[in-house]
């Protein structure tokens, strides 16, 4: 009897914990997925320049294009009013919308510049490094102003 009750309690806890996830089709779920793809792509590009990943010029250029495409996507998944779900975005996203949009455009410009630089051959870290750093800096500035961690 005890084992049966314990099993039911564990099952109920598991089911309840599964309900706490983010709906992947919600605005929050959509932008989180895009931000994760951006992070993964940027880490690969940075890894190539820092020697953690073998450098492949064609793959780098493809990654730059992918990052640029992704950089235009998350902003449309920020609803006009803050959602009730827990999010890493601070209230400032909605209070300082002009500044938030300014930083979004800065990131888009930085990824666009990265695409241009990634077309210059032969590939040189001295050309690519500053462009990747500019993208990372654009991310960092926005995170410092509009992210709670």
Coordinates of C-alpha atoms in Angstrom, one line a residue, residues 29-90:
X29 CA 9.1 30.1 -26.4
X30 CA 9.7 31.4 -29.9
X31 CA 12.2 34.0 -28.9
X32 CA 14.0 31.7 -26.4
X33 CA 14.5 29.2 -29.3
X34 CA 15.8 31.9 -31.6
X35 CA 18.2 33.3 -28.9
X36 CA 19.5 29.7 -28.2
X37 CA 20.2 29.3 -32.0
X38 CA 21.9 32.7 -32.0
X39 CA 24.1 31.7 -29.0
X40 CA 25.0 28.3 -30.5
X41 CA 25.9 29.9 -33.9
X42 CA 27.9 32.7 -32.3
X43 CA 29.8 30.3 -30.0
X44 CA 30.8 28.2 -33.0
X45 CA 32.1 31.4 -34.8
X46 CA 33.9 32.6 -31.8
X47 CA 35.3 29.1 -31.2
X48 CA 36.7 29.0 -34.7
X49 CA 38.5 32.3 -34.0
X50 CA 39.7 31.3 -30.6
X51 CA 41.0 27.8 -31.6
X52 CA 38.3 25.8 -29.8
X53 CA 36.8 24.6 -33.0
X54 CA 38.8 24.0 -36.2
X55 CA 38.5 27.0 -38.5
X56 CA 36.5 26.3 -41.7
X57 CA 36.1 29.5 -43.8
X58 CA 33.0 28.3 -45.7
X59 CA 31.3 27.2 -42.5
X60 CA 32.3 30.5 -40.8
X61 CA 30.7 32.4 -43.7
X62 CA 27.6 30.3 -43.6
X63 CA 27.4 30.8 -39.8
X64 CA 27.7 34.6 -40.2
X65 CA 24.8 34.5 -42.7
X66 CA 22.7 32.4 -40.3
X67 CA 23.5 34.6 -37.4
X68 CA 22.5 37.7 -39.4
X69 CA 19.2 36.1 -40.4
X70 CA 18.5 35.0 -36.8
X71 CA 19.3 38.5 -35.5
X72 CA 16.2 39.9 -37.2
X73 CA 13.8 37.4 -35.7
X74 CA 13.4 37.6 -31.9
X75 CA 12.1 41.1 -31.8
X76 CA 8.8 40.2 -33.4
X77 CA 8.2 37.8 -30.6
X78 CA 8.1 40.5 -27.9
X79 CA 4.4 41.2 -27.4
X80 CA 3.3 44.8 -26.9
X81 CA 2.5 44.0 -23.3
X82 CA 4.6 41.9 -21.0
X83 CA 3.4 38.4 -20.8
X84 CA 2.6 36.8 -17.4
X85 CA 5.1 33.9 -17.8
X86 CA 8.5 34.2 -16.1
X87 CA 11.0 35.6 -18.5
X88 CA 14.5 36.8 -18.4
X89 CA 13.5 40.1 -20.0
X90 CA 13.1 42.9 -17.5

